[in-house]
Structures are given as structure tokens and as C-alpha cells.
């Protein structure tokens, strides 16, 4: 059976690093991003028969059409990684516009719900599957100025654990990875020296380090409903 994995947010950051770890392990990958050209470049860099797709995860019809196209071209999706996410500039809730709240919740939470729903339908038919949703340490601990982002990532934990209970009897596993400060486009505006003093390991993490943890959860047959924190010990000081 082909090991087909869809990686939403697979063109950059943690998603792209996950693809780099999985490609040599024999998976057939679908790299999904809003910008098709960027996804195509990422797929091309991997070599092999990996494919790129364009999708706005916040739009139900986009998600449905993308899954249909992926399965038509690659086969049934047995593995899913949800790494697509956004985080607006930090802002107190009283200064946050409603449209910014909606945008973050739709992409970070609703988007994963939609992709998981589509994936679970085909995984049930295959009698098994594995999902990893990329959350954040902020979704577990909260942070001043990031209330909306915290809500979206905290909601992802509750959703994932509930879904894990729903589908366990179908041999489908659902887990969450919760990174801390990782070198990605989302953190490049941060002054690392200011933040790393609160990280016991004394540095930001690399996307590839998170990616190995994601693949570990994808492939671990007796782990479900788990939240794996990858934060250099940051949780110990928050």
C-alpha cells in the first residue's frame, strides 16, 4: 500500500521540513499551500513523484476539491499533517479587529477541522490512518498580546483530543505537536536575544527538529490524543 501523506502548509517552515524528513522514507507526498508555484518549487526540490496543490484551508470547497484531486493523482490519503497557520502581529484583545480574529480562527482552527474531516472519511475506508496537527506552546500556556492566536491553537488541542476518541476504533490516530520558538517565517521578526534567555536550552529551535517529532507521532502505532511539546524547555519558565 502506498504511503500517501498530505502536508498542508508544506511549502515552507515546519511543513516543508516534515516533507524533507518523510521523502527519503518512501512516502508519496502532496505539498499543499495557497501559492501553487511555491508548493511546486518545494515538491521539485524533494525529487521523486511528489506533487503540489493549491488550497485555502479556510474555504470548505477548496479543501474538498483538493482532497479529490490529491486522491485522484496520488491515491487515498493515509497520513495528514496540518502545518498551515497564521499569526498576526501581537496585539491586546481590545485593539484586535474582528476580521483579524476571524482570519486566525478560520486558518488555524477551522482549516484543520475541515482537512481532518476530509481525511478521516478516506481513512475510515482504508481502516486506518494518522494525523498530526501543528499547534503551539502558546495554545497551552497563553501569552499576553496573543489571546486570539492562543485561542486558535488551544482549540486545536481540544479538537484533536476529541477527534482521537471518535476515530480510535477505526484505527485512526490523531496527535498534536506544540512547538515553542522555532526559526520560521513566523518568528523572523522577533529579537532572538530577548526571548532565548527564557529558554533553558538557550536557543530557538529549527524546523527540522520539530519535523522529526512530527514524523515520530505519525509513525507511532500506540500513541493517540497526545500533545508533544518541542520547545527547548520554554514551558518550564512560562
PDB file of C-alpha atoms in Angstrom:
ATOM      1  CA  UNK A   1       0.000   0.000   0.000  1.00  0.00           C
ATOM      2  CA  UNK A   2       1.325   3.439  -0.936  1.00  0.00           C
ATOM      3  CA  UNK A   3       2.182   5.660   1.993  1.00  0.00           C
ATOM      4  CA  UNK A   4       0.470   8.842   0.811  1.00  0.00           C
ATOM      5  CA  UNK A   5       0.738  11.891   3.054  1.00  0.00           C
ATOM      6  CA  UNK A   6      -0.854  15.307   2.586  1.00  0.00           C
ATOM      7  CA  UNK A   7       1.048  18.173   4.190  1.00  0.00           C
ATOM      8  CA  UNK A   8      -0.947  21.378   4.417  1.00  0.00           C
ATOM      9  CA  UNK A   9       1.459  24.268   4.768  1.00  0.00           C
ATOM     10  CA  UNK A  10       4.049  22.040   3.132  1.00  0.00           C
ATOM     11  CA  UNK A  11       5.816  24.733   1.128  1.00  0.00           C
ATOM     12  CA  UNK A  12       7.663  26.409   3.993  1.00  0.00           C
ATOM     13  CA  UNK A  13       8.650  26.266   7.635  1.00  0.00           C
ATOM     14  CA  UNK A  14       7.761  23.206   9.665  1.00  0.00           C
ATOM     15  CA  UNK A  15       5.603  21.711   6.911  1.00  0.00           C
ATOM     16  CA  UNK A  16       8.430  21.820   4.401  1.00  0.00           C
ATOM     17  CA  UNK A  17      10.832  20.332   6.931  1.00  0.00           C
ATOM     18  CA  UNK A  18       8.374  17.480   7.543  1.00  0.00           C
ATOM     19  CA  UNK A  19       8.380  16.798   3.806  1.00  0.00           C
ATOM     20  CA  UNK A  20      12.182  16.704   3.801  1.00  0.00           C
ATOM     21  CA  UNK A  21      12.164  14.079   6.561  1.00  0.00           C
ATOM     22  CA  UNK A  22       9.407  11.958   5.007  1.00  0.00           C
ATOM     23  CA  UNK A  23      10.538  11.934   1.373  1.00  0.00           C
ATOM     24  CA  UNK A  24      13.545   9.606   1.906  1.00  0.00           C
ATOM     25  CA  UNK A  25      11.344   7.230   3.923  1.00  0.00           C
ATOM     26  CA  UNK A  26       9.279   6.175   0.931  1.00  0.00           C
ATOM     27  CA  UNK A  27       6.219   8.370   1.339  1.00  0.00           C
ATOM     28  CA  UNK A  28       4.410   9.900  -1.630  1.00  0.00           C
ATOM     29  CA  UNK A  29       3.772  13.481  -0.636  1.00  0.00           C
ATOM     30  CA  UNK A  30       1.180  16.083  -1.510  1.00  0.00           C
ATOM     31  CA  UNK A  31       2.522  19.517  -0.603  1.00  0.00           C
ATOM     32  CA  UNK A  32      -0.356  21.935  -0.187  1.00  0.00           C
ATOM     33  CA  UNK A  33      -0.125  25.730   0.022  1.00  0.00           C
ATOM     34  CA  UNK A  34      -2.061  28.798  -1.038  1.00  0.00           C
ATOM     35  CA  UNK A  35       0.607  29.670  -3.609  1.00  0.00           C
ATOM     36  CA  UNK A  36       0.856  26.804  -6.089  1.00  0.00           C
ATOM     37  CA  UNK A  37       4.160  27.974  -7.541  1.00  0.00           C
ATOM     38  CA  UNK A  38       5.820  27.940  -4.124  1.00  0.00           C
ATOM     39  CA  UNK A  39       4.425  24.476  -3.423  1.00  0.00           C
ATOM     40  CA  UNK A  40       5.656  23.258  -6.813  1.00  0.00           C
ATOM     41  CA  UNK A  41       9.157  24.532  -6.074  1.00  0.00           C
ATOM     42  CA  UNK A  42       9.160  22.735  -2.718  1.00  0.00           C
ATOM     43  CA  UNK A  43       7.953  19.495  -4.331  1.00  0.00           C
ATOM     44  CA  UNK A  44      10.563  19.766  -7.077  1.00  0.00           C
ATOM     45  CA  UNK A  45      13.335  20.162  -4.507  1.00  0.00           C
ATOM     46  CA  UNK A  46      12.369  16.816  -2.995  1.00  0.00           C
ATOM     47  CA  UNK A  47      12.743  14.924  -6.273  1.00  0.00           C
ATOM     48  CA  UNK A  48      10.685  11.806  -6.902  1.00  0.00           C
ATOM     49  CA  UNK A  49       6.983  11.798  -7.714  1.00  0.00           C
ATOM     50  CA  UNK A  50       5.776  14.209  -5.053  1.00  0.00           C
ATOM     51  CA  UNK A  51       3.080  16.664  -6.141  1.00  0.00           C
ATOM     52  CA  UNK A  52       1.992  20.204  -5.303  1.00  0.00           C
ATOM     53  CA  UNK A  53      -1.522  21.529  -4.780  1.00  0.00           C
ATOM     54  CA  UNK A  54      -3.085  24.909  -4.068  1.00  0.00           C
ATOM     55  CA  UNK A  55      -5.690  25.304  -1.325  1.00  0.00           C
ATOM     56  CA  UNK A  56      -7.097  27.881   1.086  1.00  0.00           C
ATOM     57  CA  UNK A  57      -7.834  25.720   4.116  1.00  0.00           C
ATOM     58  CA  UNK A  58     -10.348  28.232   5.440  1.00  0.00           C
ATOM     59  CA  UNK A  59     -12.640  27.524   2.459  1.00  0.00           C
ATOM     60  CA  UNK A  60     -14.652  24.314   2.594  1.00  0.00           C
ATOM     61  CA  UNK A  61     -14.998  23.886  -1.170  1.00  0.00           C
ATOM     62  CA  UNK A  62     -11.237  24.391  -1.620  1.00  0.00           C
ATOM     63  CA  UNK A  63     -10.500  21.636   0.876  1.00  0.00           C
ATOM     64  CA  UNK A  64     -12.994  19.240  -0.698  1.00  0.00           C
ATOM     65  CA  UNK A  65     -11.704  19.852  -4.214  1.00  0.00           C
ATOM     66  CA  UNK A  66      -8.081  19.499  -3.105  1.00  0.00           C
ATOM     67  CA  UNK A  67      -8.689  16.125  -1.449  1.00  0.00           C
ATOM     68  CA  UNK A  68     -10.478  14.854  -4.529  1.00  0.00           C
ATOM     69  CA  UNK A  69      -7.581  15.939  -6.724  1.00  0.00           C
ATOM     70  CA  UNK A  70      -4.925  14.531  -4.381  1.00  0.00           C
ATOM     71  CA  UNK A  71      -6.599  11.140  -4.212  1.00  0.00           C
ATOM     72  CA  UNK A  72      -7.132  11.101  -7.960  1.00  0.00           C
ATOM     73  CA  UNK A  73      -3.449  11.724  -8.636  1.00  0.00           C
ATOM     74  CA  UNK A  74      -1.739  10.030  -5.685  1.00  0.00           C
ATOM     75  CA  UNK A  75      -4.219   7.601  -4.186  1.00  0.00           C
ATOM     76  CA  UNK A  76      -6.000   7.519  -0.812  1.00  0.00           C
ATOM     77  CA  UNK A  77      -4.568   9.803   1.861  1.00  0.00           C
ATOM     78  CA  UNK A  78      -3.403   7.712   4.813  1.00  0.00           C
ATOM     79  CA  UNK A  79      -1.353  10.379   6.597  1.00  0.00           C
ATOM     80  CA  UNK A  80      -2.157  14.054   7.206  1.00  0.00           C
ATOM     81  CA  UNK A  81      -0.070  16.895   8.618  1.00  0.00           C
ATOM     82  CA  UNK A  82      -1.735  20.230   9.296  1.00  0.00           C
ATOM     83  CA  UNK A  83       1.064  22.799   9.403  1.00  0.00           C
ATOM     84  CA  UNK A  84      -0.735  25.715   7.745  1.00  0.00           C
ATOM     85  CA  UNK A  85      -1.136  28.632  10.115  1.00  0.00           C
ATOM     86  CA  UNK A  86      -1.004  32.381  10.540  1.00  0.00           C
ATOM     87  CA  UNK A  87      -0.248  34.731  13.406  1.00  0.00           C
ATOM     88  CA  UNK A  88      -0.906  38.441  13.135  1.00  0.00           C
ATOM     89  CA  UNK A  89       1.332  40.898  14.923  1.00  0.00           C
ATOM     90  CA  UNK A  90       0.907  40.701  18.691  1.00  0.00           C
ATOM     91  CA  UNK A  91      -1.948  42.874  19.877  1.00  0.00           C
ATOM     92  CA  UNK A  92      -4.046  43.232  23.003  1.00  0.00           C
ATOM     93  CA  UNK A  93      -7.548  41.891  22.538  1.00  0.00           C
ATOM     94  CA  UNK A  94      -9.144  45.339  22.905  1.00  0.00           C
ATOM     95  CA  UNK A  95      -7.077  46.501  19.921  1.00  0.00           C
ATOM     96  CA  UNK A  96      -7.679  43.459  17.750  1.00  0.00           C
ATOM     97  CA  UNK A  97     -10.081  43.891  14.866  1.00  0.00           C
ATOM     98  CA  UNK A  98     -12.816  41.314  14.417  1.00  0.00           C
ATOM     99  CA  UNK A  99     -11.632  40.440  10.917  1.00  0.00           C
ATOM    100  CA  UNK A 100      -8.190  39.598  12.335  1.00  0.00           C
ATOM    101  CA  UNK A 101      -9.805  37.271  14.879  1.00  0.00           C
ATOM    102  CA  UNK A 102     -11.867  35.564  12.200  1.00  0.00           C
ATOM    103  CA  UNK A 103      -8.874  35.173   9.889  1.00  0.00           C
ATOM    104  CA  UNK A 104      -6.733  33.454  12.530  1.00  0.00           C
ATOM    105  CA  UNK A 105      -9.523  31.202  13.768  1.00  0.00           C
ATOM    106  CA  UNK A 106     -10.515  30.195  10.248  1.00  0.00           C
ATOM    107  CA  UNK A 107      -6.975  29.292   9.177  1.00  0.00           C
ATOM    108  CA  UNK A 108      -5.544  27.862  12.404  1.00  0.00           C
ATOM    109  CA  UNK A 109      -8.592  26.030  13.739  1.00  0.00           C
ATOM    110  CA  UNK A 110     -11.424  25.717  11.214  1.00  0.00           C
ATOM    111  CA  UNK A 111      -8.948  24.871   8.450  1.00  0.00           C
ATOM    112  CA  UNK A 112      -7.608  21.891  10.400  1.00  0.00           C
ATOM    113  CA  UNK A 113     -11.142  20.784  11.199  1.00  0.00           C
ATOM    114  CA  UNK A 114     -12.032  20.801   7.505  1.00  0.00           C
ATOM    115  CA  UNK A 115      -8.924  18.925   6.399  1.00  0.00           C
ATOM    116  CA  UNK A 116      -9.282  16.378   9.204  1.00  0.00           C
ATOM    117  CA  UNK A 117     -12.920  15.754   8.276  1.00  0.00           C
ATOM    118  CA  UNK A 118     -11.982  15.132   4.661  1.00  0.00           C
ATOM    119  CA  UNK A 119      -9.059  12.905   5.611  1.00  0.00           C
ATOM    120  CA  UNK A 120     -10.995  10.848   8.150  1.00  0.00           C
ATOM    121  CA  UNK A 121     -13.601   9.913   5.541  1.00  0.00           C
ATOM    122  CA  UNK A 122     -10.987   8.256   3.351  1.00  0.00           C
ATOM    123  CA  UNK A 123      -9.023   6.845   6.314  1.00  0.00           C
ATOM    124  CA  UNK A 124     -12.147   5.027   7.530  1.00  0.00           C
ATOM    125  CA  UNK A 125     -12.387   3.351   4.141  1.00  0.00           C
ATOM    126  CA  UNK A 126      -8.737   2.308   4.441  1.00  0.00           C
ATOM    127  CA  UNK A 127      -9.285   1.075   8.001  1.00  0.00           C
ATOM    128  CA  UNK A 128      -6.504   3.217   9.396  1.00  0.00           C
ATOM    129  CA  UNK A 129      -4.598   6.468   9.255  1.00  0.00           C
ATOM    130  CA  UNK A 130      -2.585   9.012  11.195  1.00  0.00           C
ATOM    131  CA  UNK A 131      -2.977  12.764  11.673  1.00  0.00           C
ATOM    132  CA  UNK A 132      -0.678  15.310  13.281  1.00  0.00           C
ATOM    133  CA  UNK A 133      -1.912  18.845  13.858  1.00  0.00           C
ATOM    134  CA  UNK A 134       0.701  21.537  14.466  1.00  0.00           C
ATOM    135  CA  UNK A 135      -0.257  23.589  17.486  1.00  0.00           C
ATOM    136  CA  UNK A 136       1.892  25.842  19.666  1.00  0.00           C
ATOM    137  CA  UNK A 137       3.167  26.152  23.218  1.00  0.00           C
ATOM    138  CA  UNK A 138       1.160  29.394  23.272  1.00  0.00           C
ATOM    139  CA  UNK A 139      -2.007  27.323  22.863  1.00  0.00           C
ATOM    140  CA  UNK A 140      -1.128  25.511  26.108  1.00  0.00           C
ATOM    141  CA  UNK A 141       0.277  28.338  28.218  1.00  0.00           C
ATOM    142  CA  UNK A 142      -1.229  31.504  26.735  1.00  0.00           C
ATOM    143  CA  UNK A 143       0.676  34.741  26.230  1.00  0.00           C
ATOM    144  CA  UNK A 144      -0.179  38.395  26.671  1.00  0.00           C
ATOM    145  CA  UNK A 145      -0.887  40.022  23.324  1.00  0.00           C
ATOM    146  CA  UNK A 146      -1.647  36.682  21.660  1.00  0.00           C
ATOM    147  CA  UNK A 147      -5.098  35.876  23.004  1.00  0.00           C
ATOM    148  CA  UNK A 148      -6.609  35.108  19.604  1.00  0.00           C
ATOM    149  CA  UNK A 149      -3.653  33.010  18.465  1.00  0.00           C
ATOM    150  CA  UNK A 150      -3.736  31.215  21.828  1.00  0.00           C
ATOM    151  CA  UNK A 151      -7.436  30.502  21.358  1.00  0.00           C
ATOM    152  CA  UNK A 152      -6.922  29.087  17.881  1.00  0.00           C
ATOM    153  CA  UNK A 153      -4.094  26.786  18.957  1.00  0.00           C
ATOM    154  CA  UNK A 154      -5.696  25.867  22.276  1.00  0.00           C
ATOM    155  CA  UNK A 155      -8.871  24.980  20.424  1.00  0.00           C
ATOM    156  CA  UNK A 156      -6.826  22.759  18.141  1.00  0.00           C
ATOM    157  CA  UNK A 157      -5.744  20.692  21.148  1.00  0.00           C
ATOM    158  CA  UNK A 158      -9.307  20.165  22.351  1.00  0.00           C
ATOM    159  CA  UNK A 159     -10.482  19.347  18.856  1.00  0.00           C
ATOM    160  CA  UNK A 160      -7.656  16.867  18.246  1.00  0.00           C
ATOM    161  CA  UNK A 161      -8.189  15.020  21.510  1.00  0.00           C
ATOM    162  CA  UNK A 162     -11.929  14.740  20.912  1.00  0.00           C
ATOM    163  CA  UNK A 163     -11.368  13.532  17.359  1.00  0.00           C
ATOM    164  CA  UNK A 164      -8.828  10.985  18.613  1.00  0.00           C
ATOM    165  CA  UNK A 165     -11.569   9.479  20.782  1.00  0.00           C
ATOM    166  CA  UNK A 166     -14.062   9.485  17.917  1.00  0.00           C
ATOM    167  CA  UNK A 167     -11.902   7.617  15.429  1.00  0.00           C
ATOM    168  CA  UNK A 168      -9.699   5.366  17.559  1.00  0.00           C
ATOM    169  CA  UNK A 169     -11.914   2.334  16.908  1.00  0.00           C
ATOM    170  CA  UNK A 170     -11.349   2.927  13.194  1.00  0.00           C
ATOM    171  CA  UNK A 171      -7.584   2.586  13.779  1.00  0.00           C
ATOM    172  CA  UNK A 172      -7.038   6.301  13.089  1.00  0.00           C
ATOM    173  CA  UNK A 173      -4.698   8.212  15.362  1.00  0.00           C
ATOM    174  CA  UNK A 174      -4.730  11.976  15.990  1.00  0.00           C
ATOM    175  CA  UNK A 175      -1.931  13.834  17.778  1.00  0.00           C
ATOM    176  CA  UNK A 176      -0.664  17.382  18.261  1.00  0.00           C
ATOM    177  CA  UNK A 177       2.824  18.835  18.136  1.00  0.00           C
ATOM    178  CA  UNK A 178       3.300  22.022  20.175  1.00  0.00           C
ATOM    179  CA  UNK A 179       6.452  23.907  19.142  1.00  0.00           C
ATOM    180  CA  UNK A 180       7.990  26.768  21.040  1.00  0.00           C
ATOM    181  CA  UNK A 181      10.132  29.426  19.348  1.00  0.00           C
ATOM    182  CA  UNK A 182      11.292  27.922  16.048  1.00  0.00           C
ATOM    183  CA  UNK A 183      13.247  29.584  13.239  1.00  0.00           C
ATOM    184  CA  UNK A 184      10.494  30.100  10.629  1.00  0.00           C
ATOM    185  CA  UNK A 185       8.974  32.991   8.707  1.00  0.00           C
ATOM    186  CA  UNK A 186       6.546  33.438  11.606  1.00  0.00           C
ATOM    187  CA  UNK A 187       9.337  34.242  14.079  1.00  0.00           C
ATOM    188  CA  UNK A 188      11.860  36.051  11.886  1.00  0.00           C
ATOM    189  CA  UNK A 189      10.663  39.455  13.126  1.00  0.00           C
ATOM    190  CA  UNK A 190      11.429  38.523  16.753  1.00  0.00           C
ATOM    191  CA  UNK A 191      14.605  39.587  18.530  1.00  0.00           C
ATOM    192  CA  UNK A 192      16.009  36.200  19.469  1.00  0.00           C
ATOM    193  CA  UNK A 193      18.348  37.564  22.149  1.00  0.00           C
ATOM    194  CA  UNK A 194      15.346  38.922  24.046  1.00  0.00           C
ATOM    195  CA  UNK A 195      13.483  35.608  24.089  1.00  0.00           C
ATOM    196  CA  UNK A 196      16.133  32.917  24.339  1.00  0.00           C
ATOM    197  CA  UNK A 197      17.111  33.928  27.876  1.00  0.00           C
ATOM    198  CA  UNK A 198      13.842  32.294  28.972  1.00  0.00           C
ATOM    199  CA  UNK A 199      14.557  29.061  27.065  1.00  0.00           C
ATOM    200  CA  UNK A 200      16.519  26.564  29.200  1.00  0.00           C
ATOM    201  CA  UNK A 201      18.341  25.202  26.136  1.00  0.00           C
ATOM    202  CA  UNK A 202      19.321  28.774  25.284  1.00  0.00           C
ATOM    203  CA  UNK A 203      18.260  28.977  21.643  1.00  0.00           C
ATOM    204  CA  UNK A 204      15.401  28.900  19.163  1.00  0.00           C
ATOM    205  CA  UNK A 205      14.676  25.528  17.636  1.00  0.00           C
ATOM    206  CA  UNK A 206      14.998  24.541  13.988  1.00  0.00           C
ATOM    207  CA  UNK A 207      12.109  23.421  11.819  1.00  0.00           C
ATOM    208  CA  UNK A 208      13.835  20.116  11.091  1.00  0.00           C
ATOM    209  CA  UNK A 209      13.911  19.339  14.830  1.00  0.00           C
ATOM    210  CA  UNK A 210      10.141  19.758  15.017  1.00  0.00           C
ATOM    211  CA  UNK A 211       9.741  17.769  11.806  1.00  0.00           C
ATOM    212  CA  UNK A 212      11.394  14.686  13.305  1.00  0.00           C
ATOM    213  CA  UNK A 213       8.950  14.867  16.215  1.00  0.00           C
ATOM    214  CA  UNK A 214       6.015  15.167  13.806  1.00  0.00           C
ATOM    215  CA  UNK A 215       7.105  12.069  11.896  1.00  0.00           C
ATOM    216  CA  UNK A 216       7.614  10.217  15.176  1.00  0.00           C
ATOM    217  CA  UNK A 217       3.967  10.844  16.052  1.00  0.00           C
ATOM    218  CA  UNK A 218       2.793   9.959  12.552  1.00  0.00           C
ATOM    219  CA  UNK A 219       4.514   6.600  12.725  1.00  0.00           C
ATOM    220  CA  UNK A 220       3.951   5.631  16.386  1.00  0.00           C
ATOM    221  CA  UNK A 221       1.188   2.987  16.349  1.00  0.00           C
ATOM    222  CA  UNK A 222       0.252   3.217  20.037  1.00  0.00           C
ATOM    223  CA  UNK A 223       0.114   6.989  20.558  1.00  0.00           C
ATOM    224  CA  UNK A 224      -3.080   8.965  20.060  1.00  0.00           C
ATOM    225  CA  UNK A 225      -4.624  12.040  21.669  1.00  0.00           C
ATOM    226  CA  UNK A 226      -1.160  13.193  22.738  1.00  0.00           C
ATOM    227  CA  UNK A 227       0.346  16.693  22.751  1.00  0.00           C
ATOM    228  CA  UNK A 228       4.113  16.580  22.244  1.00  0.00           C
ATOM    229  CA  UNK A 229       5.851  19.799  23.251  1.00  0.00           C
ATOM    230  CA  UNK A 230       9.035  20.737  21.360  1.00  0.00           C
ATOM    231  CA  UNK A 231      10.178  23.993  22.933  1.00  0.00           C
ATOM    232  CA  UNK A 232      13.685  23.688  24.384  1.00  0.00           C
ATOM    233  CA  UNK A 233      12.179  23.702  27.879  1.00  0.00           C
ATOM    234  CA  UNK A 234      10.309  27.002  27.475  1.00  0.00           C
ATOM    235  CA  UNK A 235       7.240  25.540  29.177  1.00  0.00           C
ATOM    236  CA  UNK A 236       9.264  25.239  32.370  1.00  0.00           C
ATOM    237  CA  UNK A 237       9.660  29.007  32.636  1.00  0.00           C
ATOM    238  CA  UNK A 238       6.239  30.250  31.455  1.00  0.00           C
TER     239      UNK A 238
END
